[in-house]
Short mmCIF file of N, CA and C in Angstrom, two decimals:
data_model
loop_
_atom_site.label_atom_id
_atom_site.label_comp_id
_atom_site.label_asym_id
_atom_site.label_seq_id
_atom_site.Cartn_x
_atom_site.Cartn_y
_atom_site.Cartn_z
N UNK A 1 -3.70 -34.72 26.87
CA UNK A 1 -2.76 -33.77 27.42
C UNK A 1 -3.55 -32.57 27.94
N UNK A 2 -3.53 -32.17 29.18
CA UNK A 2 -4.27 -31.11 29.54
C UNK A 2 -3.43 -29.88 29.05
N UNK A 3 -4.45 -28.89 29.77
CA UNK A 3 -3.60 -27.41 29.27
C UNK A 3 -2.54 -27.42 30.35
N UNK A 4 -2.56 -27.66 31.75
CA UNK A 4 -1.12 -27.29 32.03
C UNK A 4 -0.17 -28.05 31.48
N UNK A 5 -0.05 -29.31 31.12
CA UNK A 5 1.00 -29.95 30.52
C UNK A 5 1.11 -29.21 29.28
N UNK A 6 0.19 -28.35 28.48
CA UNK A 6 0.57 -28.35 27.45
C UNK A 6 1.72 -26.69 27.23
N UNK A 7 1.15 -26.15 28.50
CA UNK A 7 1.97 -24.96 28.67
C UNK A 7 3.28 -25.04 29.07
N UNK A 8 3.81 -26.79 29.90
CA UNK A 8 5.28 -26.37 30.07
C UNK A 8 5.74 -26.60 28.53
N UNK A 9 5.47 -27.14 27.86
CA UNK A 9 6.15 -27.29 26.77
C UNK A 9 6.47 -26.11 26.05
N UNK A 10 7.59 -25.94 25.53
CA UNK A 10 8.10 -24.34 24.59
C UNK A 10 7.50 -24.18 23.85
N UNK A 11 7.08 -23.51 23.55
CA UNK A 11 5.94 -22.89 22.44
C UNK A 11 6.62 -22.23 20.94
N UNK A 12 6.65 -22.83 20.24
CA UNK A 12 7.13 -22.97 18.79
C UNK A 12 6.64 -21.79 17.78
N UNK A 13 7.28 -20.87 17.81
CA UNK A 13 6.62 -19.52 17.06
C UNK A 13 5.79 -20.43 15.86
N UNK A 14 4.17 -20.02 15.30
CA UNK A 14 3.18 -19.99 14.62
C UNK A 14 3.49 -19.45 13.22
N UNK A 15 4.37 -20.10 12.30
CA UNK A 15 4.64 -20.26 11.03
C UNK A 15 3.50 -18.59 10.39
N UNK A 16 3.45 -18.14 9.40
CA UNK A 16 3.42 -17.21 8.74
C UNK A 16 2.09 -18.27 8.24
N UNK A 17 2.25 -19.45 6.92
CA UNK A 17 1.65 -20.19 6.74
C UNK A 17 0.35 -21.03 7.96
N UNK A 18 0.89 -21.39 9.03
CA UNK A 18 -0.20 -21.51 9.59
C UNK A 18 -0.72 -20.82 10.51
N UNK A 19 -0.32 -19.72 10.56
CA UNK A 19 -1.34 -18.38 10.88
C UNK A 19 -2.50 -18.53 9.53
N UNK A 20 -1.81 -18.29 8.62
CA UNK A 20 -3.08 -18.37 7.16
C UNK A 20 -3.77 -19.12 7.16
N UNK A 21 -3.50 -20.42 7.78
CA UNK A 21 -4.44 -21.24 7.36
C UNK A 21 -5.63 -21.27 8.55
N UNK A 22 -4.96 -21.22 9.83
CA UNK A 22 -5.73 -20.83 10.80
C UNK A 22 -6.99 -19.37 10.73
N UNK A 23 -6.73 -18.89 10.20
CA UNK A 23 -7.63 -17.35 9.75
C UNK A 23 -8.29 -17.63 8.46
N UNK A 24 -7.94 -18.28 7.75
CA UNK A 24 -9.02 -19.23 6.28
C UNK A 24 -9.97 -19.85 7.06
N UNK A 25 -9.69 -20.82 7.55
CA UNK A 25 -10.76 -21.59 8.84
C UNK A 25 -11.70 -21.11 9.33
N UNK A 26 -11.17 -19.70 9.95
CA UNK A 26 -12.03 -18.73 10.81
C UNK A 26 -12.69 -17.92 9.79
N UNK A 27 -12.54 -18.04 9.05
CA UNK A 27 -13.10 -16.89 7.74
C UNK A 27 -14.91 -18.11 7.29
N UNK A 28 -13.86 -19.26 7.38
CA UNK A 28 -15.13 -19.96 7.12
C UNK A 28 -16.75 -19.89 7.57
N UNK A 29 -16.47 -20.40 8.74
CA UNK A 29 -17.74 -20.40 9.59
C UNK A 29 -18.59 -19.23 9.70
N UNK A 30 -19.43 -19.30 10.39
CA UNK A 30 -20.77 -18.41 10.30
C UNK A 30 -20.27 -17.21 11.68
N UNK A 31 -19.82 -17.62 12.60
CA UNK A 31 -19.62 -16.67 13.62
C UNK A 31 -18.42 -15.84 13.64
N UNK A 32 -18.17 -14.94 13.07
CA UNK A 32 -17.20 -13.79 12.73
C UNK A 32 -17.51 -12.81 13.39
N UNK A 33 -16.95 -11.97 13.98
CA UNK A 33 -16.26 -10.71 14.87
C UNK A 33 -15.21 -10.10 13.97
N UNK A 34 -15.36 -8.62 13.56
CA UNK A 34 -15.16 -7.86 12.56
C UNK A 34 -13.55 -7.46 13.58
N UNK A 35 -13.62 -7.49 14.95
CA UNK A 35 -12.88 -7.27 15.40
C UNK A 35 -11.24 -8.18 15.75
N UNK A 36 -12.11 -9.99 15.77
CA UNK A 36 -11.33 -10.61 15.69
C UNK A 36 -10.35 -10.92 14.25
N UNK A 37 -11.22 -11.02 13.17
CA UNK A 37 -10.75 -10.59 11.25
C UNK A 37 -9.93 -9.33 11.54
N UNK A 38 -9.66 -7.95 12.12
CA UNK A 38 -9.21 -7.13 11.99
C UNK A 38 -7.60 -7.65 12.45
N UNK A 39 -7.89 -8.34 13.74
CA UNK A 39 -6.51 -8.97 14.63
C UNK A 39 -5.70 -9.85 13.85
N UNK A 40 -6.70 -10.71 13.72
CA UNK A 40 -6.20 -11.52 12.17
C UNK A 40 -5.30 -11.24 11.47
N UNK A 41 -5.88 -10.52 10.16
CA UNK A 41 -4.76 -9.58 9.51
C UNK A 41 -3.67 -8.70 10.07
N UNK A 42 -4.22 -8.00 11.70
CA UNK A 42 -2.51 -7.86 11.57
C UNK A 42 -1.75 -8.64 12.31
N UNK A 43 -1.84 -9.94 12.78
CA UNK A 43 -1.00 -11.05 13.43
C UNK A 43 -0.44 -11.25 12.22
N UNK A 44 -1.15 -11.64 10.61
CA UNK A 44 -0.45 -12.06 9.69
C UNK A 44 0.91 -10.98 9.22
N UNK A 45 0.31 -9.93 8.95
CA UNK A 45 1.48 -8.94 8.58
C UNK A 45 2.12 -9.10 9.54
N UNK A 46 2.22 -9.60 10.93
CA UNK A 46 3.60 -9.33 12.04
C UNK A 46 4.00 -10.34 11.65
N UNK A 47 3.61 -11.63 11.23
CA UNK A 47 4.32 -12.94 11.51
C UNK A 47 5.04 -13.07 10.16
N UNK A 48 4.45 -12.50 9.29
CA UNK A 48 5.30 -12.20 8.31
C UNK A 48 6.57 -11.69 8.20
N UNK A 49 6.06 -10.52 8.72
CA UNK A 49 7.45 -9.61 9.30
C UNK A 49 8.36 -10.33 9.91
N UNK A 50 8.27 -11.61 10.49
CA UNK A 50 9.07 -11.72 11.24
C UNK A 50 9.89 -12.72 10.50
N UNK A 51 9.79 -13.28 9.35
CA UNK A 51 10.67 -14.22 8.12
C UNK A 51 11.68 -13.59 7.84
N UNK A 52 13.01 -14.00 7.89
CA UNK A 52 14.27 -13.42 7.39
C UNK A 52 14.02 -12.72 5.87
N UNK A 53 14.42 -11.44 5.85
CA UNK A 53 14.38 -10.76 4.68
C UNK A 53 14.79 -11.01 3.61
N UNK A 54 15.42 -12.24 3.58
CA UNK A 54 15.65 -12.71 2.14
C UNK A 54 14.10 -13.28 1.81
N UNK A 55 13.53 -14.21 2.94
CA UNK A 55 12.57 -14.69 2.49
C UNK A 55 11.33 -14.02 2.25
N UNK A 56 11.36 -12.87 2.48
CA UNK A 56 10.04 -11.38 2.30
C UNK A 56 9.95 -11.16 1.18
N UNK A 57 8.80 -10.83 0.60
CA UNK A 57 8.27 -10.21 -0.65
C UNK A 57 7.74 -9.33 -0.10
N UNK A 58 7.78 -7.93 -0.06
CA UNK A 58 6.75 -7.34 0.30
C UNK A 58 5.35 -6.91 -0.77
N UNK A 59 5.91 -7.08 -2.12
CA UNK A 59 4.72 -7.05 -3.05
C UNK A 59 3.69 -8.16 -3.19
N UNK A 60 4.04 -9.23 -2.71
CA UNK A 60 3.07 -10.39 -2.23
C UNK A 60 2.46 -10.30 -1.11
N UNK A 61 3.07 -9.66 0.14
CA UNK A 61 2.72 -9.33 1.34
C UNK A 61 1.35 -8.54 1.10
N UNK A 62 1.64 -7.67 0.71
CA UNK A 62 0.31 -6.76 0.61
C UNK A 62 -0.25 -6.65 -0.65
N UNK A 63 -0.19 -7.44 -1.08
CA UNK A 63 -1.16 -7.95 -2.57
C UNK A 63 -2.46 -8.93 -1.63
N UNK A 64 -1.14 -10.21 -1.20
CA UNK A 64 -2.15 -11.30 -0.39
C UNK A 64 -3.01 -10.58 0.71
N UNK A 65 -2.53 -9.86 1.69
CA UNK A 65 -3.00 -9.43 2.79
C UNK A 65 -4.65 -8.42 2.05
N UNK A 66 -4.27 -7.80 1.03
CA UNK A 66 -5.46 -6.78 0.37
C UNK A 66 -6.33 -7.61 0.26
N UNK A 67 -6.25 -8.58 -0.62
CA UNK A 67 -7.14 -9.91 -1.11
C UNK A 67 -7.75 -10.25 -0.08
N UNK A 68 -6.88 -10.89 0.83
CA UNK A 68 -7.50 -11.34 1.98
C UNK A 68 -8.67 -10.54 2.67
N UNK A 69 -8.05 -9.22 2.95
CA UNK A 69 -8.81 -8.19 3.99
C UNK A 69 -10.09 -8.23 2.97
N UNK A 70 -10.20 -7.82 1.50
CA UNK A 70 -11.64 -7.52 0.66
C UNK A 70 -12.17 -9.16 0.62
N UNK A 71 -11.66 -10.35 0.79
CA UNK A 71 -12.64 -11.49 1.31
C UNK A 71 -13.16 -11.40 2.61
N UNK A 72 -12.45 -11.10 3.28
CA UNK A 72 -12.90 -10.63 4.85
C UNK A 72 -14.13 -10.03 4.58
N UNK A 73 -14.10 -9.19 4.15
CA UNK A 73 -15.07 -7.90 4.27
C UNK A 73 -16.63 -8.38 3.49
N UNK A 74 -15.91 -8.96 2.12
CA UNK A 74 -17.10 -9.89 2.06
C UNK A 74 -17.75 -11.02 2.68
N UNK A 75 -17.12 -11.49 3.59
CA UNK A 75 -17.74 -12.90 4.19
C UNK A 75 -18.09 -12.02 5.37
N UNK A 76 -17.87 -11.10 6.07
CA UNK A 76 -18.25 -10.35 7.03
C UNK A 76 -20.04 -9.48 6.63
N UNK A 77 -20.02 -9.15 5.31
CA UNK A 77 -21.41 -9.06 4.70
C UNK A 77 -22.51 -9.98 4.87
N UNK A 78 -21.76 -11.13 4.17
CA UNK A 78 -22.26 -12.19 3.86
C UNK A 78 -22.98 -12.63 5.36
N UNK A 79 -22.29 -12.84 6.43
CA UNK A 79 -22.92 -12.85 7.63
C UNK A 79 -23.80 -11.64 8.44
N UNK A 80 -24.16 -10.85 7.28
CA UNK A 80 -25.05 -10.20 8.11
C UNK A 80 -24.66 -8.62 9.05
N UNK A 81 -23.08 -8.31 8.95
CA UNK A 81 -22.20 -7.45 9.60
C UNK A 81 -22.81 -5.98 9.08
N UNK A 82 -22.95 -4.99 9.92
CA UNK A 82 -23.15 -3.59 9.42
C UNK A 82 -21.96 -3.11 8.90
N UNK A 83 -22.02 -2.33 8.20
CA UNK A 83 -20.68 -1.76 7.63
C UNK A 83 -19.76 -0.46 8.48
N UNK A 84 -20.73 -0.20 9.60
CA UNK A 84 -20.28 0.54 10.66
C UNK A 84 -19.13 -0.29 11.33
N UNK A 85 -19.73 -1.42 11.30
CA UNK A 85 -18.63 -2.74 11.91
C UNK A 85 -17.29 -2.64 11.58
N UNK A 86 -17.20 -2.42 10.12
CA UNK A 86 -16.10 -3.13 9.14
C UNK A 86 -15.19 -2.01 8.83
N UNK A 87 -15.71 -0.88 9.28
CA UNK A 87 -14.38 0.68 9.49
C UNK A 87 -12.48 -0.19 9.30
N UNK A 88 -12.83 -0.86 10.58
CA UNK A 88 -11.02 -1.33 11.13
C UNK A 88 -10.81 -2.47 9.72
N UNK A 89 -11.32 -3.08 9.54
CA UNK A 89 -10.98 -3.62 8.32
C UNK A 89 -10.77 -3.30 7.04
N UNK A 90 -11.79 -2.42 6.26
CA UNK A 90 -11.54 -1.04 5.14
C UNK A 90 -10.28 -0.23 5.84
N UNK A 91 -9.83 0.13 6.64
CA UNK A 91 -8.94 0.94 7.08
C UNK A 91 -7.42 -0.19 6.96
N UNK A 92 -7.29 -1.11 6.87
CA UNK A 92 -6.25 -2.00 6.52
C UNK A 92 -6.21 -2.25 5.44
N UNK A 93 -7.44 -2.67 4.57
CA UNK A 93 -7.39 -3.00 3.30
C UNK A 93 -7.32 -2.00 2.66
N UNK A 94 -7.20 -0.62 2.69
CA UNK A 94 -6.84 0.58 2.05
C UNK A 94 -5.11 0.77 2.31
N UNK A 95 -4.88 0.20 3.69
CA UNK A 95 -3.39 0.63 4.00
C UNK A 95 -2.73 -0.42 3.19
N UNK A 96 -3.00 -1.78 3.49
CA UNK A 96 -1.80 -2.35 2.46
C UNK A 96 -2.01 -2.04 1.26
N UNK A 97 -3.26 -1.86 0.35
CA UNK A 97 -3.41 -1.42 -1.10
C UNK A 97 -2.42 0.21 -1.17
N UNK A 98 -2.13 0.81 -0.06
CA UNK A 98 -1.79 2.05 -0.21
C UNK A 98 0.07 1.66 -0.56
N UNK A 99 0.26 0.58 1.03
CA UNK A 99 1.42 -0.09 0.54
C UNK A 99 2.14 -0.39 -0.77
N UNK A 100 1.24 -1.34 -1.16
CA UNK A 100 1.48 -1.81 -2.28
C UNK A 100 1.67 -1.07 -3.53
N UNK A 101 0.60 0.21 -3.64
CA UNK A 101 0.57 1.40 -4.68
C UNK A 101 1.98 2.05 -4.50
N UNK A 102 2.53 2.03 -3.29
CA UNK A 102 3.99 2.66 -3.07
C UNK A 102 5.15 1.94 -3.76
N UNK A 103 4.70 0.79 -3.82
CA UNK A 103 5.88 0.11 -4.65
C UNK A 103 5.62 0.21 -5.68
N UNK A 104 4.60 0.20 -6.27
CA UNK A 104 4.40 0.45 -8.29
C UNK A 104 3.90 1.07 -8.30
N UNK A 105 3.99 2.20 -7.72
CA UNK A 105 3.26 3.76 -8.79
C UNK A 105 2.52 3.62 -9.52
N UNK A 106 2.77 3.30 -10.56
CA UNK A 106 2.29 3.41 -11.51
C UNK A 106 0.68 2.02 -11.86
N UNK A 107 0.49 1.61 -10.65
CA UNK A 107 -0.54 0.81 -10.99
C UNK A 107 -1.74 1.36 -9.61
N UNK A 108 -2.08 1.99 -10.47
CA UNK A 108 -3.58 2.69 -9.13
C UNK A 108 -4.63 1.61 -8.69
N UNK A 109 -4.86 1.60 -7.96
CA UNK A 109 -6.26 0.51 -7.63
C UNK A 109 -7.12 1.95 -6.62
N UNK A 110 -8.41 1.32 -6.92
CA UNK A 110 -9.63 2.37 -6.17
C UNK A 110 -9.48 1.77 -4.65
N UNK A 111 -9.50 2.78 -3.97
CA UNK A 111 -9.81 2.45 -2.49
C UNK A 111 -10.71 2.51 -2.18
N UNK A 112 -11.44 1.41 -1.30
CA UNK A 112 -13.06 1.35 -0.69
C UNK A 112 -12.85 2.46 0.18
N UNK A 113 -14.30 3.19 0.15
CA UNK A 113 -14.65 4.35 1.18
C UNK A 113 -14.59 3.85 2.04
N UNK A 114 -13.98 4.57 3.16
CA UNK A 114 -14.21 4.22 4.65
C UNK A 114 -15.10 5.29 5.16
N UNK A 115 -15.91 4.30 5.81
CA UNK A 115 -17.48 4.60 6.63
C UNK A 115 -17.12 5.06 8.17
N UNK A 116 -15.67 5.11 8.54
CA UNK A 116 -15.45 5.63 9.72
C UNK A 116 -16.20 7.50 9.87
N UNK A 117 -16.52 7.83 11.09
CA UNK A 117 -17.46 8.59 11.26
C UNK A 117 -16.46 10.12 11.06
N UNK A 118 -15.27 10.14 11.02
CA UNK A 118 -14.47 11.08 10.92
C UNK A 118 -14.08 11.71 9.22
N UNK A 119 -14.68 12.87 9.15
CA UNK A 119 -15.04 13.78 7.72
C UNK A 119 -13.29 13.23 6.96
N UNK A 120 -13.26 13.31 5.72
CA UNK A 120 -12.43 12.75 5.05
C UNK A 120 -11.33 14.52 4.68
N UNK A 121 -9.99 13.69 4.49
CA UNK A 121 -9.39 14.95 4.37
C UNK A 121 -9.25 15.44 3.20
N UNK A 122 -9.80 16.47 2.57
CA UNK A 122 -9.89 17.03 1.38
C UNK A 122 -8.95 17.53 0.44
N UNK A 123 -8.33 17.12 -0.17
CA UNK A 123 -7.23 17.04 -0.98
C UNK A 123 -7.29 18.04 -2.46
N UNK A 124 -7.00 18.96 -2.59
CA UNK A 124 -7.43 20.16 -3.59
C UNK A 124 -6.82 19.63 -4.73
N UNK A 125 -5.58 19.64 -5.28
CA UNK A 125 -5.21 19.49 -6.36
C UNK A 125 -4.06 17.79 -6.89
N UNK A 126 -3.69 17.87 -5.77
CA UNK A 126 -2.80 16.69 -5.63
C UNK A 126 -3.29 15.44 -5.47
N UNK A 127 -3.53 14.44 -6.47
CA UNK A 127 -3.98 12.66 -5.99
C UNK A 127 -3.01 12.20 -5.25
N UNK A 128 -3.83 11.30 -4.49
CA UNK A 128 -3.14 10.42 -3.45
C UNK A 128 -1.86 10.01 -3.87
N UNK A 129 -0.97 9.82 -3.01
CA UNK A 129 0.43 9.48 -3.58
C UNK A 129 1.22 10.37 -4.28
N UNK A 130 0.46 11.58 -4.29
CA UNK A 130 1.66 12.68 -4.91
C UNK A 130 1.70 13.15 -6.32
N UNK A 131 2.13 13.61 -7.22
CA UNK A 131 2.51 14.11 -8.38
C UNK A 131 2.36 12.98 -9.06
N UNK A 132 2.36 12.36 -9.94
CA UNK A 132 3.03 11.28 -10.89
C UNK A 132 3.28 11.54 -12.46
N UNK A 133 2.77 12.86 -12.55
CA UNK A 133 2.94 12.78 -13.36
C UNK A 133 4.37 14.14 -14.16
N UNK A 134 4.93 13.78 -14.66
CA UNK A 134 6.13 14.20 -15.68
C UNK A 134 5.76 15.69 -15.52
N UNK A 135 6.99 16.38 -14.86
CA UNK A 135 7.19 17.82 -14.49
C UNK A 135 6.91 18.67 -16.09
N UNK A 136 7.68 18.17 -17.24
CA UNK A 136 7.29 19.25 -18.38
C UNK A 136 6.28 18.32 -19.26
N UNK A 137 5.21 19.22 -19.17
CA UNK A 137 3.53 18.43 -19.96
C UNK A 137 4.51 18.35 -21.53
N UNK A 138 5.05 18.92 -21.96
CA UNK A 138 5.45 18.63 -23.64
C UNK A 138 6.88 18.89 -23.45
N UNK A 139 7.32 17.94 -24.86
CA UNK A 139 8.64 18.08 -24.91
C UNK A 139 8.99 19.23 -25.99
N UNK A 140 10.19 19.56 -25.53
CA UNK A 140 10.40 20.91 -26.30
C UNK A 140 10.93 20.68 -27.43
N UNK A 141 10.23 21.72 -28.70
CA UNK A 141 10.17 21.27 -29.81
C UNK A 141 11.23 21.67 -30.76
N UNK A 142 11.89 22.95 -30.15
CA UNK A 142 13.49 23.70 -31.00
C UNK A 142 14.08 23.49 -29.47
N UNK A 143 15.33 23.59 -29.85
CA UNK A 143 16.12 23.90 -29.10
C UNK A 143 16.14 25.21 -28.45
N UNK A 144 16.62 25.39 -26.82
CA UNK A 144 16.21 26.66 -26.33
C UNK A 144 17.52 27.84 -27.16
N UNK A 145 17.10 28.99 -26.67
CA UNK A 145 17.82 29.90 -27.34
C UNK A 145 18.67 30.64 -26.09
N UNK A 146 20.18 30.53 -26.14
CA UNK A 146 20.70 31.07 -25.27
C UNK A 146 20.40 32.16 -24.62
N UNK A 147 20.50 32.74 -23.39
CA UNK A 147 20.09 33.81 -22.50
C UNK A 147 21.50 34.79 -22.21
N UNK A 148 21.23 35.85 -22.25
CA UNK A 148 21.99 36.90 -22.07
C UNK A 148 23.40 37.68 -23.05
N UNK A 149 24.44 38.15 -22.82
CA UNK A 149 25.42 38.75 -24.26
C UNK A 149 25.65 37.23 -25.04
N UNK A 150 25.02 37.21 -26.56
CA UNK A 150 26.24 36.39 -26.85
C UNK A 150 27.35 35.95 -27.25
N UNK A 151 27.43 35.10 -27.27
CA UNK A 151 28.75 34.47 -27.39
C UNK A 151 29.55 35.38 -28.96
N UNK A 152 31.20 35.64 -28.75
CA UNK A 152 31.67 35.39 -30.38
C UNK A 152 31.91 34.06 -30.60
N UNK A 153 31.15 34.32 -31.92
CA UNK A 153 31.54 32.84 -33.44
C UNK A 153 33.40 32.75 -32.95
N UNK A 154 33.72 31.95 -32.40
CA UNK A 154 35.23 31.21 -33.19
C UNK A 154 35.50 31.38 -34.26
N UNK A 155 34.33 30.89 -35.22
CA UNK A 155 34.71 30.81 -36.59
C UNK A 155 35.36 32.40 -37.20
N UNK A 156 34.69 33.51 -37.07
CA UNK A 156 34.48 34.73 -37.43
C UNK A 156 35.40 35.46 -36.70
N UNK A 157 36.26 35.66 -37.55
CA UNK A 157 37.56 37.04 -36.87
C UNK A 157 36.69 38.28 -36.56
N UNK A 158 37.47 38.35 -35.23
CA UNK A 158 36.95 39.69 -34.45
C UNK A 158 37.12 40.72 -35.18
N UNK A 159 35.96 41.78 -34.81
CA UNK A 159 36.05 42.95 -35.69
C UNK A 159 36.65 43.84 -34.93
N UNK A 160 37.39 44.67 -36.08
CA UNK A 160 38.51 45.70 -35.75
C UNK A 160 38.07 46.88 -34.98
N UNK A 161 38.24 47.06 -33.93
CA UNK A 161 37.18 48.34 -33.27
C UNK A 161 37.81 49.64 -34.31
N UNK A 162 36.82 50.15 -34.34
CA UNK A 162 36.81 51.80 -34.79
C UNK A 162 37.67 52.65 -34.31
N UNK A 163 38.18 53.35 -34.92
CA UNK A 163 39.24 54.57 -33.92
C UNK A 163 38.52 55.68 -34.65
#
């Protein structure tokens, strides 16, 4: 079948699944482009995106996609890649890990430095993601003590003013 025959035929949107498996393949071999691995990952997050929302996880989404991107990054080593290269890739694999930290709070993972050439933004008191932690450091140990005139006892008949 040549390529023009193969272009009249309708072209069948590229499953979520075999996008993956197609980019495992490519992960394999020896000739990798930091740029084409970058495209990669985000064809997968679109094609994902594009599964009816019942069928979405997004905590698998960017669990798998993280995994993926830090194998990337290693088989991108592994071949020899400068790490100047691998900016656009650390810059995804920090975003879905950032993703993912948005849905459970409460489970931090370290983000790889990114080697992009632009100074990092310096953050004084606040960790990434905001506050997390519980507005009063201790719980209070008496009960507070009312503020301002107080109250009369019910119990206790009013006293007779003075004449």
């Amino acid at each position: 079948m040549g390529r023009a025959e193969a272009d009249d035929q309708p072209s069948q949107p590229v499953s979520y699944e075999e996008k993956l498996t197609q980019f495992s393949t490519y992960l394999e071999g020896d000739d990798l482009d930091p740029s084409v691995v970058a495209l990669g990952l985000r064809r997968l997050f679109a094609s994902y995106s594009e599964k009816p929302e019942t069928e979405q996880n997004p905590a698998y989404l960017f669990t798998h996609l993280g995994l993926l991107a830090q194998l990337s990054l290693e088989r991108l080593r592994q071949v020899g890649h400068q790490e100047s290269s691998l900016a656009p890739i650390i810059s995804l694999k920090n975003g879905f890990g950032s993703m993912l930290q948005s849905l459970f709070p409460g489970d931090a993972q370290q983000a790889e430095p990114d080697p992009s050439p632009m100074p990092p933004i310096q953050e004084m008191s606040q960790p990434k993601g905001g506050d997390k932690s519980p507005k009063r450091k201790t719980p209070p140990t008496e009960p507070k003590k009312p503020r301002g005139r107080p109250r009369k006892n019910p119990q206790t008949p009013p006293s007779e003013p003075e004449q």
